[in-house]
Structure formats: C-alpha cells, structure tokens
Coordinates of C-alpha atoms in Angstrom, one line a residue:
Chain A
M1 CA 0.0 0.0 0.0
K2 CA 2.9 2.3 0.7
D3 CA 3.3 3.5 -2.9
R4 CA -0.3 4.6 -3.0
I5 CA 0.1 6.9 0.0
A6 CA 0.4 10.5 -0.9
S7 CA 4.0 11.5 -0.6
L8 CA 4.8 13.4 2.5
P9 CA 7.3 16.3 2.2
R10 CA 9.8 17.3 4.9
G11 CA 10.2 20.9 6.1
L12 CA 8.0 23.7 7.1
Y13 CA 4.4 22.7 8.0
L14 CA 2.0 25.6 8.1
I15 CA -1.1 25.2 10.4
I16 CA -3.8 27.7 9.6
D17 CA -6.0 28.4 12.6
P18 CA -8.6 31.2 11.9
E19 CA -8.5 32.1 15.6
V20 CA -4.8 33.1 15.2
A21 CA -5.1 34.7 11.8
G22 CA -6.7 37.8 13.2
G23 CA -9.2 38.1 10.4
R24 CA -6.8 37.9 7.5
P25 CA -8.1 35.6 4.8
D26 CA -6.8 32.0 5.4
E27 CA -6.1 31.5 1.7
E28 CA -3.9 34.6 1.5
I29 CA -1.9 33.4 4.4
A30 CA -1.5 30.0 2.8
R31 CA -0.5 31.4 -0.5
Q32 CA 2.2 33.7 1.0
A33 CA 3.5 31.0 3.3
I34 CA 3.8 28.5 0.4
E35 CA 5.7 31.2 -1.5
G36 CA 8.0 31.5 1.5
G37 CA 8.6 27.8 1.6
A38 CA 5.9 26.0 3.5
R39 CA 5.8 22.4 2.2
L40 CA 2.6 21.2 3.9
V41 CA -0.6 23.0 5.0
Q42 CA -3.1 22.1 7.6
L43 CA -6.5 23.7 8.2
R44 CA -7.3 23.5 11.9
D45 CA -10.6 25.2 12.9
K46 CA -11.8 24.1 16.3
Q47 CA -14.6 26.7 16.4
Q48 CA -16.7 26.8 13.3
E49 CA -19.2 24.2 12.1
K50 CA -18.1 22.1 9.1
G51 CA -20.5 23.7 6.6
L52 CA -18.8 27.0 7.3
Q53 CA -15.3 25.5 7.0
L54 CA -16.2 24.0 3.7
P55 CA -15.6 27.0 1.4
V56 CA -12.4 27.8 3.2
A57 CA -11.1 24.3 2.8
R58 CA -12.1 24.3 -0.8
R59 CA -10.1 27.4 -1.6
L60 CA -7.1 26.1 0.4
K61 CA -7.2 22.9 -1.6
E62 CA -7.1 24.9 -4.8
I63 CA -4.1 27.0 -3.7
C64 CA -2.3 24.0 -2.3
A65 CA -2.9 21.9 -5.4
Q66 CA -1.6 24.6 -7.7
A67 CA 1.7 24.6 -5.7
A68 CA 1.8 20.8 -5.3
V69 CA 1.6 21.2 -1.5
P70 CA -0.5 18.7 0.3
L71 CA -3.5 20.0 2.3
I72 CA -4.3 18.3 5.6
I73 CA -7.6 18.8 7.5
N74 CA -7.6 18.7 11.3
D75 CA -9.9 16.1 12.8
H76 CA -12.7 15.9 10.2
V77 CA -12.4 13.0 7.8
D78 CA -15.7 14.0 6.3
L79 CA -14.6 17.5 5.5
A80 CA -11.3 16.1 4.1
L81 CA -13.2 13.7 1.8
A82 CA -15.6 16.5 0.8
V83 CA -12.8 18.7 -0.6
E84 CA -10.5 15.9 -1.6
A85 CA -7.8 17.0 0.8
D86 CA -4.6 15.0 0.8
G87 CA -4.9 14.0 4.4
V88 CA -6.2 14.3 8.0
H89 CA -4.5 15.1 11.3
V90 CA -6.1 13.5 14.4
G91 CA -5.5 13.8 18.1
Q92 CA -5.8 11.1 20.8
K93 CA -9.5 11.9 21.3
D94 CA -10.4 12.0 17.6
L95 CA -11.3 8.9 15.5
P96 CA -8.4 6.4 15.8
V97 CA -5.8 6.2 13.0
S98 CA -6.8 2.7 12.1
I99 CA -10.3 3.9 11.3
V100 CA -9.2 7.0 9.4
R101 CA -6.8 4.8 7.4
R102 CA -9.8 2.6 6.4
L103 CA -11.8 5.7 5.4
M104 CA -8.9 7.3 3.5
P105 CA -6.6 4.4 2.4
S106 CA -4.1 6.5 0.5
A107 CA -4.2 9.7 2.5
I108 CA -1.5 11.4 4.6
I109 CA -2.6 10.7 8.2
G110 CA -0.9 12.5 11.0
C111 CA -1.5 11.8 14.7
S112 CA -0.6 13.8 17.8
A113 CA 1.6 11.6 20.1
N114 CA 3.2 12.9 23.2
N115 CA 5.1 9.8 24.2
V116 CA 6.8 6.9 22.6
E117 CA 3.9 4.5 23.3
E118 CA 1.4 6.7 21.6
A119 CA 3.8 7.2 18.7
L120 CA 4.4 3.5 18.2
H121 CA 0.7 2.9 18.4
A122 CA -0.1 5.5 15.8
Q123 CA 2.6 4.1 13.5
A124 CA 1.3 0.5 13.9
D125 CA -2.2 1.8 13.1
G126 CA -1.0 3.3 9.8
A127 CA -0.1 6.9 10.6
S128 CA 2.0 8.7 8.0
Y129 CA 3.6 10.9 10.6
V130 CA 3.3 11.7 14.3
S131 CA 3.5 15.1 15.8
V132 CA 5.0 15.9 19.2
G133 CA 4.1 19.0 21.1
R134 CA 3.3 21.5 22.4
L135 CA 7.0 22.0 22.9
F136 CA 7.0 25.6 23.9
P137 CA 4.3 27.9 25.4
T138 CA 1.8 29.1 22.9
G139 CA -1.5 31.0 22.9
S140 CA -3.0 29.2 20.0
K141 CA -4.5 25.9 21.2
A142 CA -5.7 25.9 24.8
D143 CA -6.2 22.1 25.1
T144 CA -2.8 20.9 24.1
R145 CA -0.6 18.8 26.4
P146 CA 3.0 19.8 27.0
A147 CA 5.9 17.8 25.7
T148 CA 9.7 18.3 25.8
L149 CA 12.5 18.2 23.4
D150 CA 13.5 14.9 25.1
T151 CA 10.2 13.4 24.2
L152 CA 10.7 14.6 20.6
R153 CA 14.1 12.9 20.5
A154 CA 12.8 9.7 22.1
V155 CA 9.9 9.5 19.6
K156 CA 12.2 10.2 16.7
Q157 CA 14.4 7.3 17.7
A158 CA 11.4 5.0 18.3
V159 CA 9.5 5.3 15.0
H160 CA 10.5 5.1 11.4
I161 CA 7.8 7.5 10.1
P162 CA 8.5 11.2 10.0
V163 CA 8.1 13.2 13.1
A164 CA 6.6 16.7 13.3
A165 CA 7.4 19.2 16.1
I166 CA 4.7 21.6 17.1
G167 CA 3.9 24.3 19.7
G168 CA 5.4 27.7 20.0
I169 CA 8.2 27.1 17.5
S170 CA 9.9 30.3 16.2
E171 CA 13.2 31.5 14.9
E172 CA 14.4 31.5 18.5
N173 CA 14.0 27.8 19.1
I174 CA 13.8 26.1 15.7
D175 CA 17.4 25.0 15.8
A176 CA 16.9 23.0 19.0
V177 CA 13.8 21.4 17.5
L178 CA 15.8 20.4 14.4
E179 CA 18.7 19.1 16.4
A180 CA 16.2 16.9 18.3
G181 CA 15.2 15.3 15.1
A182 CA 12.1 17.0 13.7
D183 CA 11.4 16.1 10.1
L184 CA 8.5 18.6 9.9
V185 CA 8.4 21.8 11.8
A186 CA 4.8 22.9 12.4
V187 CA 4.2 26.6 12.9
I188 CA 1.1 28.6 13.6
G189 CA 1.6 32.0 15.2
A190 CA 5.2 32.5 14.0
V191 CA 3.9 32.6 10.4
V192 CA 0.1 33.2 10.6
A193 CA 0.4 36.2 12.9
A194 CA 3.6 37.6 11.4
P195 CA 3.5 41.1 9.9
N196 CA 5.0 39.6 6.7
V197 CA 3.9 36.0 6.3
R198 CA 6.0 35.2 3.2
E199 CA 9.1 36.6 4.9
A200 CA 8.5 34.8 8.2
A201 CA 8.0 31.5 6.3
R202 CA 11.1 32.1 4.2
R203 CA 13.3 32.6 7.2
L204 CA 12.1 29.5 8.9
A205 CA 12.3 27.4 5.8
E206 CA 15.8 28.6 5.3
R207 CA 16.8 27.5 8.8
I208 CA 15.4 24.1 8.1
S209 CA 17.2 23.8 4.8
E210 CA 20.5 24.9 6.4
H211 CA 20.1 22.3 9.1
R212 CA 19.4 19.6 6.6
Q213 CA 22.5 20.5 4.6
R214 CA 24.6 20.6 7.8
S215 CA 23.4 17.2 8.9
G216 CA 23.7 15.7 5.4
Q217 CA 20.0 15.1 4.9
D218 CA 20.0 17.1 1.6
Chain B
M1 CA -30.6 4.8 -6.8
K2 CA -33.8 4.9 -4.8
D3 CA -33.9 1.2 -4.2
R4 CA -30.4 1.2 -2.7
I5 CA -31.4 3.8 -0.1
A6 CA -31.9 2.3 3.4
S7 CA -35.6 2.2 4.0
L8 CA -36.9 4.9 6.2
P9 CA -39.6 3.9 8.7
R10 CA -42.4 6.2 10.0
G11 CA -43.2 6.7 13.6
L12 CA -41.3 7.4 16.8
Y13 CA -37.8 8.7 16.3
L14 CA -35.6 8.6 19.4
I15 CA -32.8 11.1 19.6
I16 CA -30.2 10.2 22.2
D17 CA -28.4 13.2 23.6
P18 CA -26.0 12.2 26.5
E19 CA -26.5 15.7 28.0
V20 CA -30.2 14.9 28.5
A21 CA -29.7 11.3 29.5
G22 CA -28.5 12.3 33.0
G23 CA -25.8 9.7 33.1
R24 CA -27.9 6.7 32.2
P25 CA -26.1 4.5 29.6
D26 CA -27.2 5.5 26.1
E27 CA -27.5 1.9 24.9
E28 CA -29.9 1.0 27.8
I29 CA -32.1 4.0 26.8
A30 CA -32.0 2.9 23.2
R31 CA -32.8 -0.7 24.0
Q32 CA -35.8 0.2 26.1
A33 CA -37.1 2.9 23.7
I34 CA -37.0 0.4 20.9
E35 CA -38.8 -2.2 23.0
G36 CA -41.4 0.6 23.6
G37 CA -41.8 1.2 19.8
A38 CA -39.1 3.6 18.6
R39 CA -38.5 3.0 14.9
L40 CA -35.5 5.1 14.3
V41 CA -32.6 6.1 16.6
Q42 CA -30.2 9.1 16.4
L43 CA -27.1 9.7 18.4
R44 CA -26.6 13.4 18.9
D45 CA -23.6 14.4 20.9
K46 CA -22.6 18.0 20.6
Q47 CA -20.1 17.9 23.3
Q48 CA -17.7 15.0 23.2
E49 CA -14.9 14.4 20.7
K50 CA -15.5 11.8 18.1
G51 CA -13.0 9.3 19.4
L52 CA -15.0 9.3 22.7
Q53 CA -18.3 9.0 20.8
L54 CA -17.1 6.0 18.8
P55 CA -17.6 3.2 21.4
V56 CA -21.1 4.5 22.2
A57 CA -22.0 4.7 18.5
R58 CA -20.7 1.2 18.0
R59 CA -22.8 -0.2 20.8
L60 CA -25.9 1.6 19.6
K61 CA -25.3 0.3 16.1
E62 CA -25.3 -3.3 17.5
I63 CA -28.5 -2.8 19.5
C64 CA -30.3 -1.1 16.5
A65 CA -29.1 -3.7 14.0
Q66 CA -30.5 -6.5 16.2
A67 CA -33.9 -4.8 16.2
A68 CA -33.7 -3.8 12.5
V69 CA -34.0 -0.1 13.6
P70 CA -31.8 2.3 11.6
L71 CA -29.2 4.3 13.5
I72 CA -28.6 7.9 12.4
I73 CA -25.5 9.9 13.5
N74 CA -25.9 13.6 14.0
D75 CA -23.5 15.8 12.0
H76 CA -20.5 13.5 11.6
V77 CA -20.3 11.6 8.4
D78 CA -16.9 10.2 9.4
L79 CA -18.3 8.7 12.6
A80 CA -21.2 7.3 10.7
L81 CA -18.9 5.6 8.2
A82 CA -16.7 4.3 11.0
V83 CA -19.6 2.4 12.7
E84 CA -21.5 1.7 9.5
A85 CA -24.5 3.6 10.7
D86 CA -27.5 3.7 8.5
G87 CA -27.5 7.5 8.1
V88 CA -26.6 11.0 9.1
H89 CA -28.6 14.0 10.1
V90 CA -27.2 17.4 9.2
G91 CA -28.2 21.0 10.1
Q92 CA -28.0 24.0 7.9
K93 CA -24.4 24.8 9.1
D94 CA -23.1 21.2 8.7
L95 CA -21.8 19.7 5.5
P96 CA -24.5 20.2 2.8
V97 CA -26.8 17.3 1.9
S98 CA -25.4 17.1 -1.7
I99 CA -21.9 16.3 -0.3
V100 CA -23.2 13.9 2.4
R101 CA -25.1 12.1 -0.3
R102 CA -21.9 11.7 -2.3
L103 CA -20.0 10.4 0.7
M104 CA -22.9 8.0 1.7
P105 CA -24.8 7.2 -1.5
S106 CA -27.2 4.7 0.0
A107 CA -27.7 6.2 3.5
I108 CA -30.6 7.8 5.2
I109 CA -29.8 11.5 5.2
G110 CA -31.9 13.9 7.3
C111 CA -31.7 17.6 7.2
S112 CA -33.1 20.3 9.5
A113 CA -35.2 22.7 7.6
N114 CA -37.2 25.5 9.2
N115 CA -39.0 26.8 6.2
V116 CA -40.3 25.6 2.8
E117 CA -37.3 26.9 0.9
E118 CA -34.7 25.0 3.1
A119 CA -36.9 21.9 2.9
L120 CA -37.2 22.0 -0.9
H121 CA -33.4 22.6 -1.2
A122 CA -32.6 19.6 1.0
Q123 CA -35.0 17.4 -1.0
A124 CA -33.4 18.5 -4.3
D125 CA -30.0 17.8 -2.8
G126 CA -30.9 14.2 -2.0
A127 CA -32.2 14.3 1.6
S128 CA -34.2 11.3 2.7
Y129 CA -36.3 13.3 5.1
V130 CA -36.4 16.8 6.5
S131 CA -37.0 17.8 10.1
V132 CA -38.9 20.8 11.3
G133 CA -38.4 22.3 14.8
R134 CA -37.9 23.2 17.5
L135 CA -41.7 23.3 17.7
F136 CA -42.1 23.6 21.4
P137 CA -39.9 25.0 24.2
T138 CA -37.1 22.5 25.1
G139 CA -34.1 22.5 27.3
S140 CA -32.1 20.1 25.2
K141 CA -30.5 22.0 22.4
A142 CA -29.6 25.6 23.0
D143 CA -28.8 26.5 19.4
T144 CA -32.1 25.5 17.8
R145 CA -34.3 27.9 15.8
P146 CA -38.0 28.0 16.6
A147 CA -40.6 26.8 14.1
T148 CA -44.4 26.6 14.3
L149 CA -47.0 23.9 13.5
D150 CA -47.9 26.1 10.5
T151 CA -44.3 25.7 9.2
L152 CA -44.5 21.9 9.7
R153 CA -47.8 21.9 7.7
A154 CA -46.4 24.0 4.9
V155 CA -43.2 21.9 4.6
K156 CA -45.3 18.7 4.6
Q157 CA -47.4 20.1 1.7
A158 CA -44.3 21.2 -0.2
V159 CA -42.1 18.1 -0.2
H160 CA -42.7 14.5 -1.1
I161 CA -40.1 13.0 1.3
P162 CA -41.1 12.3 4.9
V163 CA -41.1 15.1 7.4
A164 CA -40.0 14.7 11.0
A165 CA -41.2 17.0 13.8
I166 CA -38.9 17.9 16.6
G167 CA -38.6 20.0 19.7
G168 CA -40.4 19.6 23.0
I169 CA -42.8 17.0 21.7
S170 CA -44.6 15.1 24.5
E171 CA -47.9 13.4 25.2
E172 CA -49.5 16.8 25.6
N173 CA -48.8 18.1 22.1
I174 CA -48.1 15.0 19.9
D175 CA -51.7 14.9 18.5
A176 CA -51.3 18.5 17.1
V177 CA -48.0 17.5 15.6
L178 CA -49.5 14.4 13.9
E179 CA -52.4 16.5 12.7
A180 CA -50.0 18.9 11.1
G181 CA -48.6 16.0 9.0
A182 CA -45.5 14.7 10.8
D183 CA -44.4 11.3 9.4
L184 CA -41.7 10.9 12.1
V185 CA -42.0 12.3 15.6
A186 CA -38.6 13.0 17.1
V187 CA -38.3 13.0 20.9
I188 CA -35.5 13.5 23.3
G189 CA -36.5 14.5 26.8
A190 CA -40.0 13.0 26.7
V191 CA -38.3 9.6 26.4
V192 CA -34.7 9.9 27.4
A193 CA -35.4 11.7 30.7
A194 CA -38.6 9.7 31.5
P195 CA -38.6 7.6 34.7
N196 CA -39.6 4.7 32.6
V197 CA -38.2 4.9 29.1
R198 CA -39.9 1.9 27.7
E199 CA -43.3 3.0 28.9
A200 CA -42.8 6.6 27.7
A201 CA -41.9 5.4 24.3
R202 CA -44.8 2.9 24.2
R203 CA -47.4 5.6 25.0
L204 CA -46.1 7.9 22.3
A205 CA -45.8 5.1 19.8
E206 CA -49.3 4.1 20.5
R207 CA -50.6 7.7 19.9
I208 CA -48.8 7.7 16.6
S209 CA -50.3 4.4 15.6
E210 CA -53.8 5.5 16.6
H211 CA -53.4 8.6 14.5
R212 CA -52.3 6.6 11.5
Q213 CA -55.2 4.3 11.8
R214 CA -57.7 7.2 12.2
S215 CA -56.2 8.9 9.2
G216 CA -56.1 5.7 7.1
Q217 CA -52.3 5.6 6.8
D218 CA -52.1 2.1 8.3

C-alpha cells in the first residue's frame, strides 16, 4: 500500500487556525507561506461548524494543489473527503488512526503523540507521521498537552515514520527542534500572525534547509 | 438509486443526547425505547470528541441492528462511516446534503429545515427526510431555531419526502404534531429523561399508531 500513500514532504508545515489569523483571509496566508517555503498546509478550525469551514477548505485545496503542496484537514475526515484533501490530522481523542486509514486508504494521516507509546501505536495503526508537542508555550491551542525536546528525541528514535514538532516554534528555538530530530516543523503563530507572512515562512524554511545541509540530509 | 437507499420507517424517532440522559447509559435507553416502539434512533452528541463517541456509537449500532432499527448519527459523516451507521442528520451549518449524499450514496440523510425553501433545497440535494423544529420549548438543544406547526404543515405540503417534527414533543402536544402532518415524531427529553423509558416510548408510539389508523395511513 505504501506507494499509494500521498507523498509526505519534509520541512515547514503551516497550520492555519482562523483564531490566530486575526481576520486575515486564510487563503492569502496559505499562498504567502507557500511562496515563502511551506511544504505542507493544515486547516485547523476548532470553532466553526463544518459547513462553514467547507468554502475555506475548498479554496485552500485549490491553492495547495496549484503549488503541489498537500493539504491536511484537522480532525474531520468527512470534510477532508468533501474537498479531496490530501490528508487528515487526528489527536488522541479523535477517530483512531486505524479507522481513518480505512476511510482514507491513500491519504496522509498525522497523529498527535506525546510519548513513545502513543507514537508507536499510531505508527502501527497506519499513521504517515506523528507530531510531538506543544514543545513551547503558545497561545493558539488551549487544550494541548505539553511535551519536551527529550520526548521529541525519544519519539524520533522509536519510530520510522516522519516526526513533526509543534507548539510555540519560532526563529528563537527552531534549531533546538531540528537538532532533536524533527522532520517537519509545524508553525502557527510564528507565520500566521507575522506582519510579513511570506518573509516569516522564508526565514524558517531557510533555517530548516541549512540544518538539513549541515546534517547531510539534503 | 432509490432502491439502494436504506428504507426509512415512519413513527417514533428517538434522539439520544448524552447531555439529556443524565448519566444513564445511552445503549440502555436505546434498547428500552426500541422495545417501547421507537422506529429510528439518532445519536446526537454535541459535546464529546469523536473518538469518545465512537464506542457509544458502536454499541448503539449493534442494538439497533439487532432490532432492525436504523441508526442515524448527528452531523459526523466520518463517525457514521466508521460504525457503518444507516445514516446521518445534518443541520444548515453542517456539510451540505449534496456532499453527504456523495459520501454516503445509500444512506438515510436527514436535514433540519425550518421553512419551505430549506426543505425543498434539502429534498433536491438528496435528503431522505427533513425535520422541522424546534416546535415547542425545550431544554435540550440551545442553538435550535424555533418553528411553528404552520411551518410543519407548509413543509409537509411542499415536499414528497417524509417530514420529522422535533422540539419539546410530548404526550401533551403529539396529536397536534401528527395532525400537522409529521411522518416521524422525534423525541428527546420525553423519552430519554422519563422515569420509565420503555413505557414513555410505548405511550407515544401508541398515539402515533392510533393517529395513523384514524387517518387511514395504516
């Protein structure tokens, strides 16, 4: 089945949360972040009902498809199917990965995992990647559980699928996150709330790319 | 396609809302209400995350399947697909019926409609039934819009699919609802919060059955 699974890039992973965007259009943020170097985009809207998220998700799908950047929908498999998104990201209280994999056999499926056990479980169930976080304080998702760089390191060593780091990541701490083994660096506020979205994304993407060159990954 | 669509019964429609159930197990309520005469069951949980709803939905599906009573899931097509429920009920802010129909071609799809325009739209999009309400004051769903028996009557005359009545329906007002043309009578509190669930369902089902005989529908 592996070859049917949508290919998962490495690098900067933009999470669009309308609560953080401060009223700026989601699709404009996505477009600029992709221009700056985002390789993966997620729509995460914990507030609005799905019928209201649908037009936003549709426009994001168009923008992402044009740039060959996969679009991931947080939580809602039905919304993802509706807009033919490339994948879904689920947390520990959402539908389990095994079920999501059955509903979307060839999709990118991400799963939040805050310890090695959860990460191995997600991998065994068919996750395409796991995310570890919130690593640093952040205002953007009240219900997140904290995690440390040590957790990130331990998860990275335990699984063979890519690992995303998330939570309060910025230019100040991105190097530590990359050193700990993050394959994907998920950002919200650092890009979505930046005065210049394209430039903020570009600087972070550059740091990732420098790290990958230094460590011989590119 | 019509013959592939799960057959939609008429009569008493039990909506299980864990908020109203007061801690009693959802599946026990469903079992007793079905024994009392409920012909359709819906799980409507506006609070809990889908991973937490999953085991409840699975057990309800089992109980309903044993009794050949269709199980409808409120809002979440993905949860419905996960437990192989017989259908989904969506509101005006959920995924549109046309999309739900694409995701579940042979399912029962219900749609809340509070005027003739919404009802005709839902019908054209492929809804299996529309529901009109809240008809009477109720404590169980804060975000509902009010509707009148006149609306119910007008919707019933406008569409050819079955019409469900919902919102504060009890023994006191069920006859008026039936006279206005309801094919399905959806109840929450009147059954779920009753001291004796089976008996409460039985009395309401009997009233429906008497009305159908009087009006020559049976």
